[in-house]
Tab-separated table of C-alpha atoms in Angstrom:
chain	number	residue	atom	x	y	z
A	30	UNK	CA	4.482	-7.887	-20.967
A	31	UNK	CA	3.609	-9.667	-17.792
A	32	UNK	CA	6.569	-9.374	-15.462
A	33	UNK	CA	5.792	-12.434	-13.418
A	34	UNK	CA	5.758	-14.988	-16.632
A	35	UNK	CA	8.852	-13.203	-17.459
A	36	UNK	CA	10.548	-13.817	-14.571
A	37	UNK	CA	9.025	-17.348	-14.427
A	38	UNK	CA	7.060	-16.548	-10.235
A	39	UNK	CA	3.068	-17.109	-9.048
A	40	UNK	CA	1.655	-13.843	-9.368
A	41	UNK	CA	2.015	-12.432	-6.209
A	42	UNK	CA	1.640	-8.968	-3.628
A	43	UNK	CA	4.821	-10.129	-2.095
A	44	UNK	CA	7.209	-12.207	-4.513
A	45	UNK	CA	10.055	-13.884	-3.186
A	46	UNK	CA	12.829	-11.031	-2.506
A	47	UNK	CA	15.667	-13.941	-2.017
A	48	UNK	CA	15.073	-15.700	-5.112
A	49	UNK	CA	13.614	-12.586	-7.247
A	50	UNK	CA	17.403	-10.786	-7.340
A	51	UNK	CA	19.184	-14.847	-9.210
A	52	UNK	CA	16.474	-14.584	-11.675
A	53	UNK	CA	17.195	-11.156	-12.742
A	54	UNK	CA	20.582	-11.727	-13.202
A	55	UNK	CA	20.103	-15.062	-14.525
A	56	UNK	CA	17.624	-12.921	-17.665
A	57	UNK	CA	20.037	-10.625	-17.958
A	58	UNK	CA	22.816	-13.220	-18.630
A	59	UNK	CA	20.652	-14.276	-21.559
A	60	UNK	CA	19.598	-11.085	-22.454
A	61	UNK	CA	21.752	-8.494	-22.084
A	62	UNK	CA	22.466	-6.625	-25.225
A	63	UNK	CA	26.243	-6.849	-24.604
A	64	UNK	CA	25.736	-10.311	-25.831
A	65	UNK	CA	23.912	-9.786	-28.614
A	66	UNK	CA	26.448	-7.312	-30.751
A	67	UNK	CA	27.471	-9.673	-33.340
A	68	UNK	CA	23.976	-10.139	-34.075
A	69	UNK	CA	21.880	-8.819	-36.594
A	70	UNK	CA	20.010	-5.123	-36.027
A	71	UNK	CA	16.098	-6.698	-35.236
A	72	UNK	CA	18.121	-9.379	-32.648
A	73	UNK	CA	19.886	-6.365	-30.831
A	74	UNK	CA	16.863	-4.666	-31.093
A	75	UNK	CA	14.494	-7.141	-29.050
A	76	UNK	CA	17.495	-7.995	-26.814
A	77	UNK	CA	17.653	-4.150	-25.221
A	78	UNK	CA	13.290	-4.298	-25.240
A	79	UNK	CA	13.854	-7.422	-23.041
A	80	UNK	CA	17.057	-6.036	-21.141
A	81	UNK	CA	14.348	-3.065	-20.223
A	82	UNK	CA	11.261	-5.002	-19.291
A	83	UNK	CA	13.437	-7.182	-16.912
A	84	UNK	CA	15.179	-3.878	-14.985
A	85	UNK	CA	11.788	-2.534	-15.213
A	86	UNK	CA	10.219	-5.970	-13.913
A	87	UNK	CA	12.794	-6.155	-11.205
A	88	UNK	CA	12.374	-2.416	-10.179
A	89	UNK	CA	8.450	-3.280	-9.938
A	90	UNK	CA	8.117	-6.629	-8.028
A	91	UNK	CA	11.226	-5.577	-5.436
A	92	UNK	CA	9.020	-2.519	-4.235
A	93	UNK	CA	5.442	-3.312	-2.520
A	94	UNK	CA	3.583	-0.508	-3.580
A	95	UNK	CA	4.762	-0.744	-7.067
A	96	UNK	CA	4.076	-4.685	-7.036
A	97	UNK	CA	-0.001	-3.749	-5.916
A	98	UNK	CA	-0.065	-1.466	-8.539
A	99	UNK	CA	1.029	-3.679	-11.187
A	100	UNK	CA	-1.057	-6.857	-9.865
A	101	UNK	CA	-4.322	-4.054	-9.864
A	102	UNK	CA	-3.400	-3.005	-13.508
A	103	UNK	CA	-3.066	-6.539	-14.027
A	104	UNK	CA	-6.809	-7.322	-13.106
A	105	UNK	CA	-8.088	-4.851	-14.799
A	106	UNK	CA	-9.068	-2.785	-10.992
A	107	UNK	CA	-6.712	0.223	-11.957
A	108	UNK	CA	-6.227	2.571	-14.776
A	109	UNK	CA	-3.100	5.024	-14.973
A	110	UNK	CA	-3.603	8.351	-13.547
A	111	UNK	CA	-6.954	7.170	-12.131
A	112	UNK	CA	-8.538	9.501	-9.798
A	113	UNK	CA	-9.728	7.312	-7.087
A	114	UNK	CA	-12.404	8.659	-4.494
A	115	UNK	CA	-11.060	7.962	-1.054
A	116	UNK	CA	-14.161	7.623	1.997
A	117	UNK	CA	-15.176	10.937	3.331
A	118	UNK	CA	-14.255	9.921	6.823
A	119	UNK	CA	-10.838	8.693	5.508
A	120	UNK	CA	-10.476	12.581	3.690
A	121	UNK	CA	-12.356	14.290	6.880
A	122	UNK	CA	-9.596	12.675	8.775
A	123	UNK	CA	-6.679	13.597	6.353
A	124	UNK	CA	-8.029	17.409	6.463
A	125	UNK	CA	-7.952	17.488	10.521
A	126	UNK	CA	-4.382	16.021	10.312
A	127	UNK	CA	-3.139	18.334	7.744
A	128	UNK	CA	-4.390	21.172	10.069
A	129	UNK	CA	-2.580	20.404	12.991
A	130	UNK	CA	0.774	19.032	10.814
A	131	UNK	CA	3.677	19.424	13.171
A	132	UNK	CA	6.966	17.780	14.131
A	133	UNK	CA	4.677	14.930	16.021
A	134	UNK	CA	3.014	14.535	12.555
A	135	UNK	CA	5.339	12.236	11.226
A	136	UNK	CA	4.583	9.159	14.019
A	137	UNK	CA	1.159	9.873	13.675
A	138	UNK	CA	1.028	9.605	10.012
A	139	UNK	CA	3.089	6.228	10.016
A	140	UNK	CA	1.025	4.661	12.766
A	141	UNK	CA	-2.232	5.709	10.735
A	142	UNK	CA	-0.255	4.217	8.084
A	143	UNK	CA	0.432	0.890	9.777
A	144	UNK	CA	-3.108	0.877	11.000
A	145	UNK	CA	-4.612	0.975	6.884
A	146	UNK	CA	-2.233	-2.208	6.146
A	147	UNK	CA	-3.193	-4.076	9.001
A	148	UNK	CA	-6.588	-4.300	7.669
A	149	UNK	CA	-5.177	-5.769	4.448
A	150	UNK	CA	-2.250	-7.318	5.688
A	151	UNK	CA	-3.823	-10.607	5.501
A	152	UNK	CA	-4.936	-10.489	1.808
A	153	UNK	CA	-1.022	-9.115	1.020
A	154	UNK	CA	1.155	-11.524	2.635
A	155	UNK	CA	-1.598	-14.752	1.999
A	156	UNK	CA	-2.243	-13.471	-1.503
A	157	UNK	CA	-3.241	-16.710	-3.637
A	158	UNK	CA	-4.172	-15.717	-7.603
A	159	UNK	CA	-6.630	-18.647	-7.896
A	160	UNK	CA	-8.588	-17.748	-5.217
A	161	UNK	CA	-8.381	-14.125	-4.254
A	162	UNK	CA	-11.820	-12.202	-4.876
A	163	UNK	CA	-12.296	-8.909	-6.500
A	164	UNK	CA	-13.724	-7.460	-3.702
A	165	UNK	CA	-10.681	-8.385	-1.378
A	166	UNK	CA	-8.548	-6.735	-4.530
A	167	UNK	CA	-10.492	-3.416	-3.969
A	168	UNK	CA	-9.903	-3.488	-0.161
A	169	UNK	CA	-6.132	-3.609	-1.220
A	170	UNK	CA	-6.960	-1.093	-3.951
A	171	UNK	CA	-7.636	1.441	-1.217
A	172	UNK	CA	-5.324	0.549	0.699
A	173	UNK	CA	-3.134	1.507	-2.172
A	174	UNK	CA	-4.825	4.703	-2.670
A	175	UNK	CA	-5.105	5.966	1.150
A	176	UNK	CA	-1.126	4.943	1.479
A	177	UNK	CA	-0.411	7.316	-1.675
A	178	UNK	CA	-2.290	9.992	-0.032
A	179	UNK	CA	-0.318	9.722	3.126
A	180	UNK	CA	3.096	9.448	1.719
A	181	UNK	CA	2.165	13.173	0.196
A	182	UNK	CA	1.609	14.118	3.123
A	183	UNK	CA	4.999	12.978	4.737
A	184	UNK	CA	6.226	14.617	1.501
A	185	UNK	CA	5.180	17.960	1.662
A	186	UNK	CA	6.201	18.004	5.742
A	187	UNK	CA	9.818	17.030	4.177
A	188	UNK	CA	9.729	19.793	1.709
């Protein structure tokens, strides 16, 4: 299932959040298995499989992170549950912060956070499916990996 032929949009890191909401209600006006009750049992049956890849589709191309991950599995540039190796300076860095966590942690982990996107923030927002290189995919592959690694940190602090 390819979520962005289903819901008929250019592949994209950022799709359209004002016209992405009418198109999922528009598929689930045709597919919702409410409609499909007076039909036979293998009709009903691929009407709720479509009702759950569009909520699933929707869920995945409304959230960023979720929409990189999908475009990277996509490509072929990310396995589930891959263990990605960050850079050592990246993980030195990560270790000193951890260290020193305190109430001040939290601004300095989102403006380390800001600081990773804006060195792919060109390649998400201009993203262009014909033309956009593998090796600009890994960059955003990182990015997706160093953000994860942050967010645990803001996680555990919230614990």
């Amino acid at each position: 299932m390819n979520y962005f032929e289903l819901f008929d949009i250019p592949v994209s890191l950022q799709p359209d959040k004002k016209s992405l909401p009418k198109k999922y209600f528009d598929l689930q006006k045709k597919y919702h298995p409410d409609f499909f009750s007076q039909s036979d049992e293998d009709e009903q049956s691929e009407a709720l499989q479509k009702s759950s890849d569009i909520n699933k589709g929707f869920k995945i191309l409304q959230d960023l992170d979720l929409t990189i991950k999908y475009v990277l599995q996509l490509k072929g540039l990310l396995e589930e549950e891959e263990k990605y190796q960050l850079p050592p300076d990246f993980l030195m860095e990560m270790m000193e912060l951890n260290e020193e966590l305190s109430e001040d942690s939290e601004k300095a982990i989102r403006s380390r956070e800001n600081d990773i996107y804006n060195e792919v923030k060109d390649i998400i927002e201009n993203y262009n499916d014909a033309t956009i290189t593998t090796d600009k995919l890994l960059k955003v592959k990182e990015y997706y990996f160093k953000k994860k690694y942050l967010q645990r940190i803001l996680d555990r602090m919230n614990d």
